Amino acid sequence: MGTKLKTVHITLTPQIAGLLEAEVAAGRFANLSEAVRNAAWKAFAEDPAAELRAAFSQLDESPAEAAPDSAGIAAEIRDWRARR
């Protein structure tokens, strides 16, 4: 027994529409509806800062000499964003 999805109509800015269409074209999502659902889920249901707080917590708990330099942190953030 499946749950019926609610249909809504939304208006997107050209920039947001372009980003979502690029995600679909890249194969990350099957269609625009799936991309919008994913974005809404991340915005309202998940805690987007949880991973960042956890990373800062690990840095706070590590000895000063073990902490990575700024370039290392920037590289990790770029890698993480590329995987998203």
Tab-separated table of N, CA and C in Angstrom:
chain	number	residue	atom	x	y	z
A	1	MET	N	0.848	-1.162	0.000
A	1	MET	CA	0.000	0.000	0.000
A	1	MET	C	0.902	1.236	0.000
A	2	GLY	N	0.924	1.981	-1.109
A	2	GLY	CA	1.789	3.147	-1.235
A	2	GLY	C	1.099	4.420	-0.795
A	3	THR	N	1.902	5.387	-0.420
A	3	THR	CA	1.386	6.688	-0.040
A	3	THR	C	1.296	7.566	-1.278
A	4	LYS	N	0.168	8.234	-1.444
A	4	LYS	CA	0.001	9.111	-2.592
A	4	LYS	C	0.790	10.389	-2.362
A	5	LEU	N	1.579	10.765	-3.365
A	5	LEU	CA	2.362	11.990	-3.278
A	5	LEU	C	1.485	13.188	-3.569
A	6	LYS	N	1.741	14.277	-2.886
A	6	LYS	CA	1.001	15.516	-3.119
A	6	LYS	C	1.647	16.255	-4.274
A	7	THR	N	0.838	16.763	-5.158
A	7	THR	CA	1.330	17.543	-6.295
A	7	THR	C	1.176	19.017	-5.974
A	8	VAL	N	2.256	19.763	-6.148
A	8	VAL	CA	2.224	21.214	-5.961
A	8	VAL	C	2.926	21.855	-7.150
A	9	HIS	N	2.617	23.094	-7.381
A	9	HIS	CA	3.248	23.846	-8.458
A	9	HIS	C	4.091	24.932	-7.811
A	10	ILE	N	5.340	25.043	-8.236
A	10	ILE	CA	6.238	26.042	-7.664
A	10	ILE	C	6.872	26.855	-8.784
A	11	THR	N	7.309	28.049	-8.445
A	11	THR	CA	8.031	28.899	-9.375
A	11	THR	C	9.461	29.006	-8.874
A	12	LEU	N	10.405	28.728	-9.760
A	12	LEU	CA	11.825	28.767	-9.406
A	12	LEU	C	12.498	29.961	-10.062
A	13	THR	N	13.492	30.505	-9.384
A	13	THR	CA	14.297	31.534	-10.030
A	13	THR	C	15.088	30.865	-11.151
A	14	PRO	N	15.515	31.616	-12.138
A	14	PRO	CA	16.321	31.016	-13.213
A	14	PRO	C	17.592	30.338	-12.690
A	15	GLN	N	18.190	30.908	-11.648
A	15	GLN	CA	19.414	30.331	-11.090
A	15	GLN	C	19.149	28.968	-10.445
A	16	ILE	N	18.088	28.888	-9.655
A	16	ILE	CA	17.763	27.616	-8.991
A	16	ILE	C	17.340	26.585	-10.031
A	17	ALA	N	16.551	27.005	-11.002
A	17	ALA	CA	16.130	26.082	-12.056
A	17	ALA	C	17.346	25.540	-12.799
A	18	GLY	N	18.295	26.413	-13.093
A	18	GLY	CA	19.513	25.988	-13.783
A	18	GLY	C	20.313	24.989	-12.975
A	19	LEU	N	20.428	25.237	-11.675
A	19	LEU	CA	21.161	24.303	-10.809
A	19	LEU	C	20.480	22.939	-10.771
A	20	LEU	N	19.166	22.944	-10.620
A	20	LEU	CA	18.431	21.679	-10.563
A	20	LEU	C	18.491	20.936	-11.895
A	21	GLU	N	18.349	21.672	-13.001
A	21	GLU	CA	18.438	21.031	-14.315
A	21	GLU	C	19.822	20.443	-14.551
A	22	ALA	N	20.861	21.111	-14.066
A	22	ALA	CA	22.226	20.589	-14.204
A	22	ALA	C	22.394	19.297	-13.404
A	23	GLU	N	21.772	19.231	-12.227
A	23	GLU	CA	21.841	18.015	-11.414
A	23	GLU	C	21.151	16.847	-12.112
A	24	VAL	N	20.018	17.135	-12.748
A	24	VAL	CA	19.296	16.091	-13.496
A	24	VAL	C	20.125	15.665	-14.706
A	25	ALA	N	20.674	16.635	-15.443
A	25	ALA	CA	21.483	16.324	-16.626
A	25	ALA	C	22.719	15.503	-16.266
A	26	ALA	N	23.261	15.747	-15.071
A	26	ALA	CA	24.445	15.004	-14.625
A	26	ALA	C	24.088	13.589	-14.177
A	27	GLY	N	22.793	13.303	-14.081
A	27	GLY	CA	22.363	11.964	-13.694
A	27	GLY	C	22.211	11.768	-12.198
A	28	ARG	N	22.357	12.833	-11.438
A	28	ARG	CA	22.226	12.704	-9.983
A	28	ARG	C	20.778	12.446	-9.581
A	29	PHE	N	19.847	12.995	-10.359
A	29	PHE	CA	18.419	12.808	-10.101
A	29	PHE	C	17.734	12.402	-11.388
A	30	ALA	N	16.638	11.684	-11.276
A	30	ALA	CA	15.906	11.215	-12.457
A	30	ALA	C	15.128	12.345	-13.125
A	31	ASN	N	14.665	13.313	-12.323
A	31	ASN	CA	13.866	14.409	-12.879
A	31	ASN	C	13.882	15.587	-11.903
A	32	LEU	N	13.269	16.691	-12.321
A	32	LEU	CA	13.260	17.891	-11.477
A	32	LEU	C	12.508	17.676	-10.163
A	33	SER	N	11.434	16.915	-10.202
A	33	SER	CA	10.670	16.670	-8.976
A	33	SER	C	11.541	15.993	-7.928
A	34	GLU	N	12.310	15.011	-8.358
A	34	GLU	CA	13.190	14.309	-7.425
A	34	GLU	C	14.242	15.262	-6.863
A	35	ALA	N	14.783	16.137	-7.703
A	35	ALA	CA	15.788	17.098	-7.250
A	35	ALA	C	15.203	18.081	-6.233
A	36	VAL	N	13.985	18.558	-6.500
A	36	VAL	CA	13.330	19.486	-5.572
A	36	VAL	C	13.007	18.788	-4.253
A	37	ARG	N	12.513	17.542	-4.309
A	37	ARG	CA	12.230	16.789	-3.078
A	37	ARG	C	13.493	16.643	-2.239
A	38	ASN	N	14.609	16.317	-2.902
A	38	ASN	CA	15.862	16.157	-2.179
A	38	ASN	C	16.283	17.471	-1.516
A	39	ALA	N	16.172	18.566	-2.250
A	39	ALA	CA	16.541	19.871	-1.696
A	39	ALA	C	15.649	20.242	-0.517
A	40	ALA	N	14.351	19.984	-0.638
A	40	ALA	CA	13.427	20.292	0.458
A	40	ALA	C	13.734	19.432	1.672
A	41	TRP	N	14.020	18.175	1.439
A	41	TRP	CA	14.339	17.275	2.544
A	41	TRP	C	15.564	17.781	3.293
A	42	LYS	N	16.599	18.142	2.549
A	42	LYS	CA	17.826	18.635	3.179
A	42	LYS	C	17.580	19.943	3.928
A	43	ALA	N	16.732	20.794	3.382
A	43	ALA	CA	16.486	22.092	4.006
A	43	ALA	C	15.635	21.990	5.264
A	44	PHE	N	14.676	21.060	5.287
A	44	PHE	CA	13.719	21.044	6.383
A	44	PHE	C	13.820	19.846	7.311
A	45	ALA	N	14.294	18.718	6.827
A	45	ALA	CA	14.283	17.506	7.643
A	45	ALA	C	15.648	17.148	8.211
A	46	GLU	N	16.701	17.529	7.521
A	46	GLU	CA	18.038	17.209	8.002
A	46	GLU	C	18.638	18.417	8.702
A	47	ASP	N	19.664	18.171	9.453
A	47	ASP	CA	20.407	19.248	10.102
A	47	ASP	C	21.646	19.508	9.258
A	48	PRO	N	21.620	20.521	8.379
A	48	PRO	CA	22.729	20.724	7.458
A	48	PRO	C	24.052	21.058	8.141
A	49	ALA	N	24.014	21.538	9.359
A	49	ALA	CA	25.253	21.912	10.035
A	49	ALA	C	25.808	20.796	10.921
A	50	ALA	N	25.123	19.666	10.996
A	50	ALA	CA	25.561	18.592	11.895
A	50	ALA	C	26.964	18.094	11.568
A	51	GLU	N	27.251	17.870	10.289
A	51	GLU	CA	28.582	17.389	9.912
A	51	GLU	C	29.656	18.410	10.244
A	52	LEU	N	29.349	19.672	10.033
A	52	LEU	CA	30.313	20.728	10.329
A	52	LEU	C	30.577	20.820	11.832
A	53	ARG	N	29.528	20.739	12.644
A	53	ARG	CA	29.716	20.766	14.100
A	53	ARG	C	30.553	19.587	14.561
A	54	ALA	N	30.313	18.414	13.983
A	54	ALA	CA	31.085	17.227	14.349
A	54	ALA	C	32.557	17.410	13.988
A	55	ALA	N	32.824	17.980	12.815
A	55	ALA	CA	34.217	18.202	12.401
A	55	ALA	C	34.899	19.191	13.333
A	56	PHE	N	34.208	20.273	13.694
A	56	PHE	CA	34.796	21.249	14.612
A	56	PHE	C	35.014	20.639	15.987
A	57	SER	N	34.112	19.787	16.411
A	57	SER	CA	34.252	19.122	17.695
A	57	SER	C	35.504	18.254	17.714
A	58	GLN	N	35.739	17.524	16.616
A	58	GLN	CA	36.951	16.701	16.529
A	58	GLN	C	38.193	17.572	16.588
A	59	LEU	N	38.165	18.709	15.902
A	59	LEU	CA	39.321	19.617	15.947
A	59	LEU	C	39.544	20.150	17.359
A	60	ASP	N	38.456	20.506	18.048
A	60	ASP	CA	38.568	21.028	19.410
A	60	ASP	C	39.179	20.007	20.353
A	61	GLU	N	38.886	18.719	20.121
A	61	GLU	CA	39.363	17.667	21.012
A	61	GLU	C	40.774	17.187	20.675
A	62	SER	N	41.265	17.496	19.481
A	62	SER	CA	42.589	17.012	19.089
A	62	SER	C	43.673	17.947	19.608
A	63	PRO	N	44.863	17.412	19.857
A	63	PRO	CA	45.975	18.261	20.300
A	63	PRO	C	46.313	19.293	19.224
A	64	ALA	N	46.814	20.435	19.643
A	64	ALA	CA	47.106	21.528	18.714
A	64	ALA	C	48.070	21.093	17.618
A	65	GLU	N	49.049	20.286	17.966
A	65	GLU	CA	50.020	19.874	16.952
A	65	GLU	C	49.430	18.902	15.933
A	66	ALA	N	48.292	18.295	16.254
A	66	ALA	CA	47.665	17.346	15.336
A	66	ALA	C	46.661	18.024	14.413
A	67	ALA	N	46.335	19.275	14.692
A	67	ALA	CA	45.329	19.969	13.885
A	67	ALA	C	45.880	20.267	12.493
A	68	PRO	N	45.072	20.052	11.453
A	68	PRO	CA	45.538	20.333	10.093
A	68	PRO	C	45.659	21.828	9.845
A	69	ASP	N	46.456	22.184	8.879
A	69	ASP	CA	46.605	23.591	8.522
A	69	ASP	C	45.412	24.065	7.698
A	70	SER	N	45.351	25.346	7.434
A	70	SER	CA	44.225	25.921	6.693
A	70	SER	C	44.086	25.314	5.305
A	71	ALA	N	45.206	25.083	4.628
A	71	ALA	CA	45.151	24.510	3.276
A	71	ALA	C	44.572	23.106	3.321
A	72	GLY	N	44.921	22.341	4.344
A	72	GLY	CA	44.383	20.991	4.493
A	72	GLY	C	42.880	21.004	4.726
A	73	ILE	N	42.431	21.921	5.543
A	73	ILE	CA	40.992	22.048	5.810
A	73	ILE	C	40.269	22.460	4.535
A	74	ALA	N	40.809	23.431	3.825
A	74	ALA	CA	40.180	23.884	2.582
A	74	ALA	C	40.103	22.743	1.573
A	75	ALA	N	41.145	21.941	1.477
A	75	ALA	CA	41.152	20.808	0.546
A	75	ALA	C	40.086	19.793	0.928
A	76	GLU	N	39.940	19.519	2.219
A	76	GLU	CA	38.907	18.578	2.666
A	76	GLU	C	37.511	19.088	2.335
A	77	ILE	N	37.281	20.386	2.529
A	77	ILE	CA	35.971	20.969	2.234
A	77	ILE	C	35.686	20.891	0.740
A	78	ARG	N	36.691	21.202	-0.096
A	78	ARG	CA	36.497	21.104	-1.551
A	78	ARG	C	36.179	19.669	-1.956
A	79	ASP	N	36.892	18.704	-1.387
A	79	ASP	CA	36.635	17.289	-1.696
A	79	ASP	C	35.226	16.892	-1.281
A	80	TRP	N	34.823	17.312	-0.083
A	80	TRP	CA	33.487	16.975	0.421
A	80	TRP	C	32.412	17.571	-0.489
A	81	ARG	N	32.589	18.852	-0.892
A	81	ARG	CA	31.590	19.504	-1.748
A	81	ARG	C	31.535	18.851	-3.118
A	82	ALA	N	32.663	18.368	-3.620
A	82	ALA	CA	32.692	17.715	-4.925
A	82	ALA	C	31.926	16.385	-4.895
A	83	ARG	N	31.905	15.729	-3.743
A	83	ARG	CA	31.203	14.446	-3.614
A	83	ARG	C	29.709	14.631	-3.438
A	84	ARG	N	29.221	15.817	-3.088
A	84	ARG	CA	27.794	16.063	-2.824
A	84	ARG	C	27.023	16.187	-4.060
